[in-house]
Coordinates of C-alpha atoms in Angstrom, one line a residue:
M1 CA -120.6 74.6 -34.7
K2 CA -120.6 75.5 -30.9
F3 CA -121.7 78.9 -30.1
M4 CA -122.1 81.3 -26.4
K5 CA -123.7 84.5 -25.7
L6 CA -122.2 87.1 -23.4
G7 CA -123.5 89.8 -21.5
S8 CA -127.8 91.4 -22.4
K9 CA -127.6 94.8 -24.5
P10 CA -127.7 95.9 -27.3
D11 CA -125.5 96.3 -29.5
S12 CA -124.5 100.2 -29.5
F13 CA -121.6 99.7 -31.3
Q14 CA -121.1 102.2 -34.6
T15 CA -118.4 103.4 -37.1
D16 CA -117.7 106.0 -39.3
G17 CA -115.8 105.2 -41.8
D18 CA -113.1 102.3 -41.6
N19 CA -110.9 103.4 -39.2
I20 CA -113.2 105.1 -36.3
R21 CA -115.7 102.8 -33.3
Y22 CA -117.7 104.8 -31.0
V23 CA -120.9 103.9 -28.9
A24 CA -123.6 105.9 -28.8
T25 CA -125.2 107.1 -26.0
E26 CA -125.9 109.9 -24.4
L27 CA -122.8 110.7 -22.3
A28 CA -119.5 111.5 -24.0
T29 CA -116.9 109.8 -24.2
D30 CA -113.7 110.6 -21.8
I31 CA -110.9 107.9 -23.9
V32 CA -109.7 107.0 -26.6
V33 CA -107.8 103.6 -26.8
N34 CA -106.4 103.6 -30.4
V35 CA -105.4 99.2 -31.3
G36 CA -103.9 98.7 -34.7
G37 CA -105.0 102.6 -36.6
V38 CA -108.2 101.6 -35.4
K39 CA -109.8 104.4 -33.4
F40 CA -112.1 103.4 -30.7
Y41 CA -114.0 106.4 -28.2
L42 CA -115.3 104.7 -25.0
H43 CA -115.4 105.7 -21.1
K44 CA -113.3 104.7 -18.3
F45 CA -116.1 103.5 -16.3
P46 CA -117.0 100.1 -17.7
L47 CA -113.0 99.9 -19.2
L48 CA -111.1 100.4 -16.0
S49 CA -113.5 98.5 -13.9
K50 CA -112.8 95.2 -16.4
S51 CA -108.8 95.6 -16.9
A52 CA -105.8 96.1 -15.0
R53 CA -104.3 97.1 -18.1
L54 CA -106.2 99.4 -18.7
Q55 CA -106.2 100.7 -15.5
K56 CA -101.9 100.9 -15.6
L57 CA -102.7 102.3 -19.8
V58 CA -105.7 105.0 -17.8
A59 CA -102.2 106.1 -15.2
T60 CA -99.5 106.3 -17.7
T61 CA -101.4 108.3 -20.4
S62 CA -103.3 110.6 -19.4
E63 CA -99.9 113.0 -17.5
E64 CA -98.2 111.8 -20.9
N65 CA -100.9 112.6 -23.7
G66 CA -104.1 113.2 -22.3
D67 CA -106.5 110.7 -22.7
E68 CA -105.3 109.0 -25.7
I69 CA -104.4 105.0 -24.9
H70 CA -101.8 103.8 -28.2
I71 CA -101.8 99.8 -28.6
H72 CA -99.8 98.6 -31.5
D73 CA -99.2 94.6 -30.2
F74 CA -102.4 94.1 -29.7
P75 CA -103.7 90.8 -30.5
G76 CA -106.3 89.5 -32.2
G77 CA -106.4 93.9 -33.5
P78 CA -109.4 95.5 -33.3
A79 CA -112.3 93.0 -34.2
A80 CA -110.4 91.6 -30.6
F81 CA -110.5 94.6 -29.2
E82 CA -114.2 95.2 -29.1
I83 CA -115.3 91.8 -28.4
C84 CA -113.6 93.5 -24.7
A85 CA -115.0 96.9 -25.1
K86 CA -119.0 95.3 -26.0
F87 CA -117.9 92.5 -23.3
C88 CA -116.7 95.9 -20.5
Y89 CA -120.5 97.4 -21.1
G90 CA -122.4 94.0 -20.9
M91 CA -123.8 93.7 -25.0
T92 CA -124.7 90.7 -25.9
V93 CA -121.2 89.3 -27.4
T94 CA -121.3 85.9 -29.3
L95 CA -118.5 83.4 -29.0
N96 CA -117.9 80.4 -31.2
A97 CA -114.7 78.6 -32.6
Y98 CA -113.7 81.7 -35.4
N99 CA -112.6 84.5 -32.3
V100 CA -112.8 82.2 -29.4
V101 CA -108.6 82.3 -29.0
A102 CA -108.7 85.9 -29.8
A103 CA -110.1 86.9 -27.8
R104 CA -109.1 85.0 -24.5
C105 CA -106.0 86.6 -26.2
A106 CA -107.2 89.6 -25.4
A107 CA -108.9 89.1 -22.4
E108 CA -105.3 88.2 -21.4
Y109 CA -103.1 90.6 -23.0
L110 CA -105.9 93.5 -21.3
E111 CA -105.3 91.0 -18.4
M112 CA -109.2 90.6 -17.4
Y113 CA -108.7 88.1 -14.3
E114 CA -110.9 87.1 -11.8
T115 CA -109.6 89.0 -9.3
V116 CA -110.7 92.4 -11.3
D117 CA -114.1 91.1 -11.5
K118 CA -115.8 88.1 -10.2
G119 CA -116.8 86.6 -13.8
N120 CA -114.6 88.0 -15.7
L121 CA -114.3 87.5 -19.8
I122 CA -111.5 85.0 -18.9
Y123 CA -113.5 82.4 -16.6
K124 CA -116.2 83.2 -19.3
V125 CA -113.8 81.7 -22.3
E126 CA -112.0 79.4 -20.7
V127 CA -115.8 78.2 -19.6
F128 CA -116.5 77.3 -22.6
L129 CA -113.6 76.6 -24.2
N130 CA -114.0 73.6 -22.0
S131 CA -117.1 72.6 -22.0
S132 CA -118.5 73.1 -25.3
I133 CA -114.6 74.3 -27.9
F134 CA -112.8 71.0 -27.2
R135 CA -115.4 68.5 -26.7
S136 CA -116.6 69.3 -30.5
W137 CA -114.3 66.9 -33.5
K138 CA -115.2 69.8 -35.7
D139 CA -114.7 72.6 -33.3
S140 CA -110.9 71.9 -31.8
I141 CA -110.2 71.5 -35.9
I142 CA -111.4 75.4 -36.5
V143 CA -109.7 76.1 -33.0
L144 CA -106.1 75.1 -33.8
Q145 CA -106.2 77.2 -37.0
T146 CA -106.6 80.4 -36.2
T147 CA -104.8 80.1 -33.0
R148 CA -101.5 79.7 -36.3
S149 CA -102.3 83.9 -36.4
L150 CA -102.5 84.0 -32.0
L151 CA -99.1 82.7 -32.0
P152 CA -97.1 82.6 -29.4
W153 CA -100.2 83.8 -26.8
S154 CA -102.1 80.7 -28.6
E155 CA -99.1 78.5 -26.9
E156 CA -98.6 80.1 -23.9
L157 CA -102.3 80.6 -22.9
K158 CA -101.7 76.2 -23.3
I159 CA -105.2 76.3 -26.4
V160 CA -102.7 74.9 -28.8
S161 CA -101.4 71.8 -26.8
H162 CA -105.6 71.2 -25.7
C163 CA -106.9 71.5 -28.8
L164 CA -104.0 68.8 -30.1
D165 CA -105.4 66.4 -27.5
S166 CA -108.9 67.1 -27.9
I167 CA -107.8 65.8 -31.5
A168 CA -105.9 62.9 -31.5
S169 CA -108.2 61.5 -28.4
K170 CA -110.6 61.5 -30.9
A171 CA -108.8 60.9 -33.1
S172 CA -107.3 57.2 -31.1
I173 CA -111.4 56.2 -30.4
E174 CA -112.7 53.0 -31.1
T175 CA -114.5 54.2 -34.2
S176 CA -117.6 52.1 -33.1
K177 CA -117.5 55.1 -30.2
V178 CA -117.3 57.7 -32.8
E179 CA -120.9 59.9 -32.4
W180 CA -120.3 63.2 -33.8
S181 CA -120.5 64.8 -37.2
Y182 CA -117.6 64.5 -40.0
T183 CA -116.6 64.8 -43.1
Y184 CA -115.8 62.0 -44.9
N185 CA -115.4 61.2 -48.6
R186 CA -119.2 59.4 -49.6
K187 CA -122.7 59.4 -50.0
K188 CA -125.0 60.1 -47.2
L189 CA -127.0 56.7 -46.8
P190 CA -130.5 56.5 -46.4
S191 CA -131.1 56.0 -43.4
E192 CA -129.1 59.4 -42.2
N193 CA -131.4 61.2 -44.7
G194 CA -134.6 59.8 -43.4
N195 CA -135.2 57.8 -46.5
D196 CA -134.4 54.0 -46.1
P197 CA -138.0 52.3 -46.3
H198 CA -137.2 50.1 -42.6
W199 CA -136.4 53.4 -40.5
N200 CA -138.5 53.9 -37.9
G201 CA -138.2 56.7 -35.7
V202 CA -134.1 55.0 -34.2
R203 CA -131.5 56.4 -35.0
K204 CA -129.4 53.4 -36.9
H205 CA -125.1 52.5 -36.2
Q206 CA -123.6 52.9 -38.9
M207 CA -119.6 51.5 -39.8
V208 CA -117.5 54.6 -39.6
P209 CA -114.6 53.3 -41.2
K210 CA -110.9 53.8 -39.4
D211 CA -109.9 56.5 -41.1
W212 CA -112.6 58.6 -40.6
W213 CA -110.6 61.8 -39.6
V214 CA -108.3 62.2 -42.0
E215 CA -110.6 64.4 -44.2
D216 CA -110.1 66.6 -41.8
L217 CA -107.1 67.6 -40.5
C218 CA -106.0 68.6 -44.3
E219 CA -107.9 71.5 -43.5
L220 CA -104.7 72.5 -40.8
H221 CA -102.4 74.6 -41.8
L222 CA -98.9 72.1 -42.7
D223 CA -97.3 73.0 -38.7
L224 CA -99.9 72.5 -36.6
Y225 CA -100.7 69.3 -39.1
K226 CA -97.2 68.1 -38.2
R227 CA -98.3 68.4 -34.5
G228 CA -101.3 66.8 -35.4
I229 CA -99.8 64.0 -36.7
T230 CA -97.3 63.6 -34.2
T231 CA -99.7 63.7 -31.0
I232 CA -101.5 61.3 -32.9
K233 CA -98.4 58.9 -32.8
A234 CA -98.0 59.1 -29.4
K235 CA -100.9 58.0 -28.8
G236 CA -100.4 54.5 -30.2
K237 CA -103.9 53.3 -30.4
I238 CA -103.5 54.0 -34.9
S239 CA -102.5 51.8 -37.0
N240 CA -99.4 52.5 -39.4
D241 CA -101.1 52.0 -42.3
V242 CA -104.4 54.9 -41.1
I243 CA -101.8 57.2 -40.1
G244 CA -100.1 56.7 -43.9
E245 CA -102.9 57.3 -45.3
S246 CA -104.2 61.0 -43.6
L247 CA -100.2 61.5 -45.1
H248 CA -101.2 60.0 -48.7
A249 CA -104.3 62.5 -48.2
Y250 CA -102.4 65.6 -47.0
T251 CA -100.3 66.2 -49.8
L252 CA -103.2 65.1 -52.9
R253 CA -104.8 68.2 -50.7
K254 CA -101.4 70.7 -50.3
L255 CA -99.2 69.5 -53.4
P256 CA -101.1 70.9 -56.6
G257 CA -100.4 67.8 -59.6
F258 CA -98.9 65.7 -57.3
A259 CA -101.2 62.5 -58.5
K260 CA -99.9 63.4 -61.8
G261 CA -96.4 63.5 -61.1
I262 CA -95.3 68.0 -61.9
I263 CA -95.5 70.6 -59.6
Q264 CA -97.9 73.3 -60.5
G265 CA -97.0 76.0 -59.7
G266 CA -97.4 77.2 -56.7
D267 CA -93.9 78.3 -54.4
I268 CA -91.0 76.4 -54.3
M269 CA -90.1 76.3 -50.9
K270 CA -93.2 76.2 -49.4
S271 CA -93.4 72.0 -51.1
K272 CA -90.5 71.6 -51.5
Y273 CA -90.5 71.8 -47.1
L274 CA -93.9 69.8 -47.4
V275 CA -92.5 67.5 -49.4
E276 CA -89.4 67.2 -46.8
T277 CA -92.7 67.1 -43.6
I278 CA -94.0 64.3 -45.3
V279 CA -91.0 62.3 -45.6
H280 CA -90.0 62.8 -41.5
L281 CA -93.9 61.5 -40.8
L282 CA -94.0 58.9 -42.2
P283 CA -93.4 55.4 -40.7
S284 CA -91.0 53.2 -40.2
E285 CA -92.3 50.4 -40.1
K286 CA -92.5 48.4 -44.3
G287 CA -95.9 49.2 -45.4
S288 CA -97.5 52.0 -43.9
A289 CA -97.6 53.5 -46.6
P290 CA -97.9 52.1 -50.4
C291 CA -95.4 52.6 -52.7
S292 CA -97.4 54.1 -55.3
F293 CA -97.8 57.3 -53.4
L294 CA -94.2 57.2 -51.7
L295 CA -92.5 56.7 -56.0
K296 CA -93.7 59.9 -55.8
L297 CA -92.9 62.0 -53.6
L298 CA -90.4 60.6 -54.7
R299 CA -90.1 61.8 -58.4
A300 CA -91.8 65.0 -55.6
A301 CA -88.1 64.7 -53.9
I302 CA -86.9 64.3 -56.9
L303 CA -88.3 67.3 -58.8
L304 CA -88.2 70.1 -56.5
E305 CA -84.4 68.9 -55.6
C306 CA -84.9 67.8 -51.3
G307 CA -82.1 67.2 -49.3
E308 CA -79.7 63.9 -50.1
V309 CA -81.1 63.0 -46.6
E310 CA -85.0 63.1 -47.7
R311 CA -84.4 61.5 -51.1
H312 CA -82.7 58.4 -49.4
E313 CA -85.1 57.2 -46.7
L314 CA -88.0 57.4 -49.4
M315 CA -85.6 54.9 -51.4
K316 CA -84.7 53.2 -48.9
R317 CA -88.9 52.3 -48.0
I318 CA -89.2 52.6 -51.7
S319 CA -86.7 49.7 -52.2
Q320 CA -88.5 46.7 -49.2
Q321 CA -92.0 46.6 -51.4
F322 CA -90.5 47.4 -53.9
E323 CA -93.1 44.3 -56.2
E324 CA -95.3 46.2 -55.4
A325 CA -94.9 49.1 -58.2
T326 CA -95.8 49.5 -61.0
V327 CA -93.6 50.2 -64.7
S328 CA -96.1 53.3 -64.5
D329 CA -94.4 54.4 -60.6
L330 CA -90.9 53.8 -61.6
L331 CA -91.4 56.2 -65.2
L332 CA -89.6 59.5 -64.0
R333 CA -88.7 62.3 -65.3
A334 CA -85.2 62.4 -66.3
P335 CA -84.2 66.1 -65.1
A336 CA -83.7 68.9 -67.8
D337 CA -80.0 68.5 -69.1
E338 CA -80.6 64.8 -69.9
T339 CA -81.1 63.7 -73.3
T340 CA -82.7 60.7 -72.5
I341 CA -86.8 60.7 -71.3
Y342 CA -87.0 58.4 -68.2
D343 CA -84.3 58.9 -64.9
V344 CA -82.7 55.3 -65.5
D345 CA -79.7 55.8 -62.8
I346 CA -82.7 56.4 -60.0
V347 CA -84.2 52.7 -60.9
Q348 CA -80.9 51.5 -60.8
S349 CA -80.5 52.6 -57.4
L350 CA -83.6 52.0 -56.2
V351 CA -83.0 48.0 -57.1
E352 CA -79.8 48.2 -56.3
E353 CA -81.4 49.0 -52.7
F354 CA -83.8 46.2 -53.3
L355 CA -80.4 44.1 -53.8
T356 CA -78.3 45.3 -51.0
N357 CA -81.5 44.2 -48.6
G358 CA -81.0 40.4 -49.8
N359 CA -77.5 41.0 -48.3
I360 CA -78.4 42.0 -45.7
A361 CA -80.9 39.1 -45.2
R362 CA -78.4 36.9 -46.5
T363 CA -74.9 37.5 -44.6
D364 CA -77.0 39.0 -41.2
P365 CA -75.5 36.3 -38.2
L366 CA -78.4 36.6 -36.7
M367 CA -80.3 35.0 -38.8
E368 CA -78.9 31.5 -38.8
N369 CA -82.7 29.2 -38.8
D370 CA -85.9 29.9 -41.6
F371 CA -87.6 32.1 -38.2
H372 CA -85.2 34.5 -38.1
E373 CA -85.4 34.0 -41.7
I374 CA -88.9 34.9 -42.7
R375 CA -89.7 37.0 -40.0
S376 CA -87.0 40.1 -41.3
P377 CA -87.2 43.0 -42.8
G378 CA -84.5 42.6 -44.9
F379 CA -85.0 38.3 -46.4
I380 CA -86.9 38.8 -49.5
S381 CA -88.5 35.8 -51.2
D382 CA -87.7 34.2 -54.2
A383 CA -91.4 35.6 -55.0
S384 CA -90.7 39.0 -54.4
K385 CA -87.4 38.6 -57.1
A386 CA -90.3 37.0 -59.3
M387 CA -92.1 40.1 -59.3
V388 CA -89.5 42.4 -58.6
A389 CA -88.1 40.6 -63.0
K390 CA -91.2 40.8 -64.2
L391 CA -91.6 44.7 -62.9
I392 CA -87.8 45.3 -64.2
D393 CA -88.9 43.5 -68.1
G394 CA -91.7 45.8 -68.5
Y395 CA -89.6 48.7 -67.2
L396 CA -87.3 47.8 -69.7
A397 CA -90.2 47.7 -72.5
E398 CA -91.4 50.7 -72.5
I399 CA -88.3 52.6 -71.8
A400 CA -86.9 50.8 -74.5
R401 CA -88.8 53.2 -76.9
D402 CA -87.2 56.2 -76.5
P403 CA -84.5 56.5 -78.9
N404 CA -82.2 58.3 -76.8
L405 CA -81.8 55.6 -74.3
P406 CA -78.3 54.2 -74.7
L407 CA -77.7 49.6 -74.9
S408 CA -75.9 50.9 -72.0
K409 CA -78.0 51.3 -68.8
F410 CA -80.2 48.4 -71.2
V411 CA -78.4 46.3 -70.7
S412 CA -77.5 46.9 -67.1
L413 CA -80.3 47.5 -65.5
A414 CA -81.3 43.8 -67.7
E415 CA -78.1 42.5 -66.4
M416 CA -79.1 43.1 -62.6
V417 CA -82.6 41.2 -62.3
S418 CA -80.8 38.7 -64.4
N419 CA -80.2 36.0 -61.4
F420 CA -83.5 36.0 -60.0
S421 CA -85.4 32.9 -60.7
R422 CA -88.3 33.7 -63.0
S423 CA -90.8 31.2 -65.1
S424 CA -91.1 33.3 -68.5
H425 CA -88.6 35.8 -71.0
D426 CA -91.4 36.6 -73.0
G427 CA -91.3 40.0 -70.5
L428 CA -87.6 40.4 -71.6
Y429 CA -88.2 39.4 -75.2
R430 CA -91.0 42.5 -75.4
A431 CA -88.1 44.5 -74.3
I432 CA -85.0 43.3 -76.0
D433 CA -87.7 43.8 -79.5
M434 CA -89.1 47.1 -78.9
Y435 CA -85.8 48.3 -78.5
L436 CA -84.1 47.2 -81.2
K437 CA -87.9 48.0 -83.4
E438 CA -86.4 51.8 -81.4
H439 CA -82.3 51.5 -82.4
P440 CA -82.8 49.8 -86.0
G441 CA -78.4 51.5 -86.1
I442 CA -76.7 49.4 -83.8
S443 CA -74.0 47.4 -84.6
K444 CA -73.9 43.2 -85.0
S445 CA -71.9 43.4 -81.6
E446 CA -74.9 45.1 -79.7
R447 CA -77.8 43.3 -80.8
K448 CA -76.0 40.2 -80.0
R449 CA -75.5 41.4 -77.0
I450 CA -78.9 42.6 -75.9
C451 CA -80.6 39.5 -76.6
R452 CA -77.7 37.4 -74.7
L453 CA -80.3 38.8 -71.7
M454 CA -83.3 36.7 -73.3
D455 CA -83.3 33.2 -72.5
C456 CA -84.6 31.2 -75.6
R457 CA -85.7 27.6 -73.1
K458 CA -88.6 30.5 -71.9
L459 CA -90.0 31.8 -74.0
S460 CA -93.9 31.0 -74.2
A461 CA -95.6 29.3 -77.6
D462 CA -96.4 32.3 -78.5
A463 CA -93.6 34.9 -77.9
C464 CA -91.6 31.5 -79.9
M465 CA -93.8 32.0 -82.8
H466 CA -93.2 36.1 -82.6
A467 CA -89.8 35.4 -82.1
V468 CA -88.8 33.0 -85.4
Q469 CA -90.7 35.3 -88.3
N470 CA -89.2 39.0 -85.7
E471 CA -85.9 40.5 -88.9
R472 CA -84.9 42.0 -86.6
L473 CA -83.6 39.6 -84.0
P474 CA -79.9 37.8 -85.8
L475 CA -80.1 34.6 -86.8
R476 CA -78.3 32.1 -84.2
V477 CA -81.8 33.3 -82.2
V478 CA -83.8 32.4 -83.8
V479 CA -82.4 29.3 -84.8
Q480 CA -82.4 28.5 -80.5
V481 CA -85.7 29.6 -80.6
L482 CA -86.9 26.6 -83.7
F483 CA -84.3 23.8 -82.2
F484 CA -86.3 24.6 -78.3
E485 CA -89.2 24.4 -79.9
Q486 CA -88.5 21.3 -81.2
V487 CA -87.4 20.1 -78.2
R488 CA -90.0 21.6 -76.6
A489 CA -92.8 18.8 -79.7
T490 CA -90.1 15.9 -79.3
T491 CA -90.8 16.2 -75.4
S492 CA -93.8 16.5 -75.3
A493 CA -94.9 13.6 -77.6
G494 CA -93.3 11.5 -74.9
N495 CA -89.9 10.6 -75.0
S496 CA -87.2 12.5 -72.6
T497 CA -83.9 14.4 -74.3
P498 CA -82.0 10.8 -73.5
D499 CA -84.5 9.5 -75.9
L500 CA -84.1 11.5 -78.8
P501 CA -81.4 11.1 -82.1
G502 CA -78.3 11.5 -81.3
S503 CA -77.2 14.1 -83.8
I504 CA -80.3 16.2 -82.4
R505 CA -78.5 15.8 -78.4
A506 CA -75.2 16.6 -79.3
L507 CA -76.7 20.1 -79.5
L508 CA -78.0 20.5 -76.4
P509 CA -76.0 21.3 -73.1
G510 CA -74.2 20.1 -71.7
G511 CA -74.4 17.4 -74.5
S512 CA -72.2 14.8 -76.8
R513 CA -69.5 17.0 -77.9
G514 CA -68.9 15.1 -81.7
S515 CA -68.5 15.9 -84.8
S516 CA -71.2 18.5 -84.9
R517 CA -68.3 20.9 -83.5
S518 CA -66.0 20.4 -86.9
T519 CA -68.5 20.5 -88.8
T520 CA -68.9 24.7 -89.4
T521 CA -68.0 26.8 -91.8
N522 CA -70.0 30.0 -91.1
T523 CA -67.9 32.8 -90.1
E524 CA -69.3 34.7 -86.8
E525 CA -70.5 37.4 -89.2
D526 CA -72.8 35.3 -90.8
W527 CA -74.8 34.4 -86.7
D528 CA -75.0 37.5 -86.7
A529 CA -76.6 39.3 -88.6
M530 CA -80.2 39.3 -89.1
P531 CA -82.1 36.9 -90.5
T532 CA -84.5 36.4 -93.8
A533 CA -87.4 36.4 -94.5
E534 CA -86.6 33.2 -97.0
E535 CA -83.9 32.1 -94.7
I536 CA -86.8 32.4 -91.4
K537 CA -89.0 30.3 -94.0
A538 CA -86.4 28.0 -94.6
L539 CA -85.4 26.7 -91.4
K540 CA -88.8 26.8 -90.1
G541 CA -90.0 24.2 -93.2
E542 CA -87.1 22.0 -92.0
L543 CA -88.1 22.2 -88.1
A544 CA -91.5 21.3 -89.0
T545 CA -90.4 18.0 -91.1
L546 CA -88.3 17.8 -88.3
R547 CA -90.8 17.6 -85.9
L548 CA -93.1 15.6 -87.4
G549 CA -90.9 13.1 -88.1
A550 CA -89.9 12.8 -83.6
A551 CA -92.8 12.6 -83.5
D552 CA -93.7 9.3 -85.3
G553 CA -90.1 7.7 -84.3
G554 CA -91.8 8.5 -80.6
V555 CA -94.5 6.0 -81.0
V556 CA -93.4 4.1 -83.3
S557 CA -90.1 3.1 -80.3
N558 CA -92.1 2.8 -78.0
R559 CA -93.4 -0.9 -79.9
N560 CA -90.0 -2.0 -80.5
E561 CA -87.8 -0.9 -77.5
N562 CA -86.9 -4.8 -77.2
D563 CA -85.2 -4.7 -80.8
G564 CA -82.0 -3.2 -80.5
T565 CA -81.8 -1.1 -83.4
K566 CA -82.8 2.2 -84.4
S567 CA -86.6 3.3 -85.4
N568 CA -87.6 3.8 -89.6
A569 CA -88.9 7.1 -88.3
E570 CA -85.6 7.6 -85.6
K571 CA -83.3 7.1 -88.9
L572 CA -85.2 9.4 -90.4
A573 CA -85.6 12.2 -87.8
S574 CA -81.1 11.8 -88.1
G575 CA -81.0 12.0 -91.7
K576 CA -83.3 15.2 -91.4
M577 CA -81.5 16.7 -89.1
K578 CA -78.3 15.9 -91.0
G579 CA -79.6 17.3 -93.8
L580 CA -80.3 20.7 -92.1
L581 CA -76.6 20.3 -89.9
V582 CA -75.0 20.1 -93.7
S583 CA -76.8 22.1 -96.3
K584 CA -77.4 25.3 -93.8
K585 CA -74.8 23.9 -90.6
I586 CA -76.7 26.2 -88.5
F587 CA -76.9 24.5 -84.6
S588 CA -73.8 22.7 -85.4
K589 CA -72.5 26.1 -85.7
L590 CA -74.3 27.2 -83.3
W591 CA -73.6 25.1 -80.5
S592 CA -69.6 25.3 -81.3
G593 CA -70.2 28.9 -80.8
K594 CA -71.6 29.0 -77.7
E595 CA -69.8 25.9 -76.7
R596 CA -66.6 28.1 -76.8
N597 CA -67.9 31.2 -75.4
G598 CA -69.6 29.7 -73.2
E599 CA -72.6 31.2 -73.8
I600 CA -74.5 28.6 -73.7
S601 CA -77.0 29.3 -71.0
S602 CA -77.7 33.4 -70.2
S603 CA -78.6 32.7 -66.6
S604 CA -77.8 30.6 -63.9
D605 CA -81.1 29.7 -62.8
T606 CA -82.1 28.2 -66.7
S607 CA -79.8 25.5 -67.2
E608 CA -82.1 23.0 -66.8
S609 CA -82.4 20.3 -70.1
P610 CA -85.7 21.0 -71.4
G611 CA -86.7 17.3 -71.2
S612 CA -87.4 18.4 -68.0
T613 CA -90.0 21.2 -68.1
N614 CA -93.1 19.7 -66.3
A615 CA -95.1 17.3 -68.3
E616 CA -98.5 19.0 -68.1
E617 CA -97.3 22.7 -69.6
T618 CA -94.4 21.0 -72.0
K619 CA -97.7 19.2 -73.8
S620 CA -99.4 22.7 -73.7
N621 CA -96.8 23.1 -75.1
H622 CA -96.7 20.7 -77.2
S623 CA -100.1 22.3 -78.7
R624 CA -99.7 25.5 -79.1
S625 CA -95.9 24.2 -81.1
R626 CA -96.8 22.4 -83.9
R627 CA -100.4 25.0 -84.3
H628 CA -96.8 28.3 -85.0
S629 CA -94.1 26.4 -86.1
V630 CA -94.7 25.2 -89.4
S631 CA -94.6 28.0 -92.3

């Protein structure tokens, strides 16, 4: 810290209690200056020789109140007046970053100008500020912090603006030119402690992080911090991500519990003002602040009941980088008057905002070519949609544990991302299974409704293995899973979908509408009921036998493809399938019912035949399917 000594005489100020100061000399004092309730017994000559204001006060008060002068609005209070009085006596005074502003404002109040006496206090303080304080990084911050208690004097004297400009200029300098000390959360390097084995007495150049100034500005009061960040942004030399990091660090420091998503007491109105200020300071560019930070801000804004403008601005920003969020970020607590644990409505609003960005990209007439579309901040790539779909699947699995979560909210949120292309529905299956587990009392129609969200063709072999043993799923879903596992096994064995036995081909979406439609006699309740362990075991056994037959049929038919007749293995597969249809009446009932109701596919992007699956993927699925599908 920089400091400046004024005067050379010994300090002879003494105290008598808390409210009396006097100069210990042989000469009797002839003036009393009362500053903020503290009386200073002094001598007129040294004071009047340097202060034009005291000259006027003495002239007016000697006629009315004798020799006592009362000053009630003195900037800096008794401590600042004492500095000025000591300077007048020529006593030693030490100025530093903590008292220099008070001394400057007090000297201005007392009118200690050069016109009154050469080398007066105002001149001395100005030299110290310009030559030392404003050139020092840490001292500028300390001085700026002290200006707040000395308003409006410090503002009118341009001390605040000079501090802000000094701080902003230093923060904007190239990191390679940073030579002053700064506070940062890092351990000292060996060379800084002189313990570097390669240390040869020459200071090595250290790599300075680009956000080196962030921690130091966290010491500022919010109003000063706001002005500091605004000044730094105006310089235009600091990247937006560093500005965002600074806002994040400041919020963590000033808002206890923020990292945990709670507000730990304190002044609610101050916390509310803090959050609203941080939102307004956020750079407008996308990605300037992490999505997790924005979601925590949104959580705090909701808890503190911030304005609608701030909350909408946060939701808009979050939606622009929604794919960066995590499930834990989305677990926002519901308001106290809600019965649910989490605020699902907020997440739905975020997804809606995310979809709105995509609609803007599709309808904006300026985006008529790929170049503009890619550069547009509103454009949503398929990769982003897939990530958001995966995010919502994970979120649904978490909120499904809430016993008070209505099915309508679960289904509504899942349907919002149903059109997003994704390679797997394992996450959605997990969420559905969790909901069924935590809500065993839902009706058959509700169970059917929630299961309709899932496309069985997009379940992995492991998920299929779990699903065919899941007694919480309706029978129709179990049959779908078994059927698609069989189709996958058949195609991976070497047959394409058109080469499957006719009885199997008739059950595929868009396939034959033959006799399988007319052979159904089971009721809808049978299909929506939960299967028993015996039924699942029987189904798995039938499919296992059929799978082996179909696989053998693929090999035999390849050897006899010119015979013009069905191979024995294909006949065996057809016979097994016929037995399965006759004895259980399962597949025909399933697909005839699905075709009637338009439920063949749960989403438009999954309507292709399972036979079009990538060869490598089907090969790996085949190996896993044959291990897990046989009971």
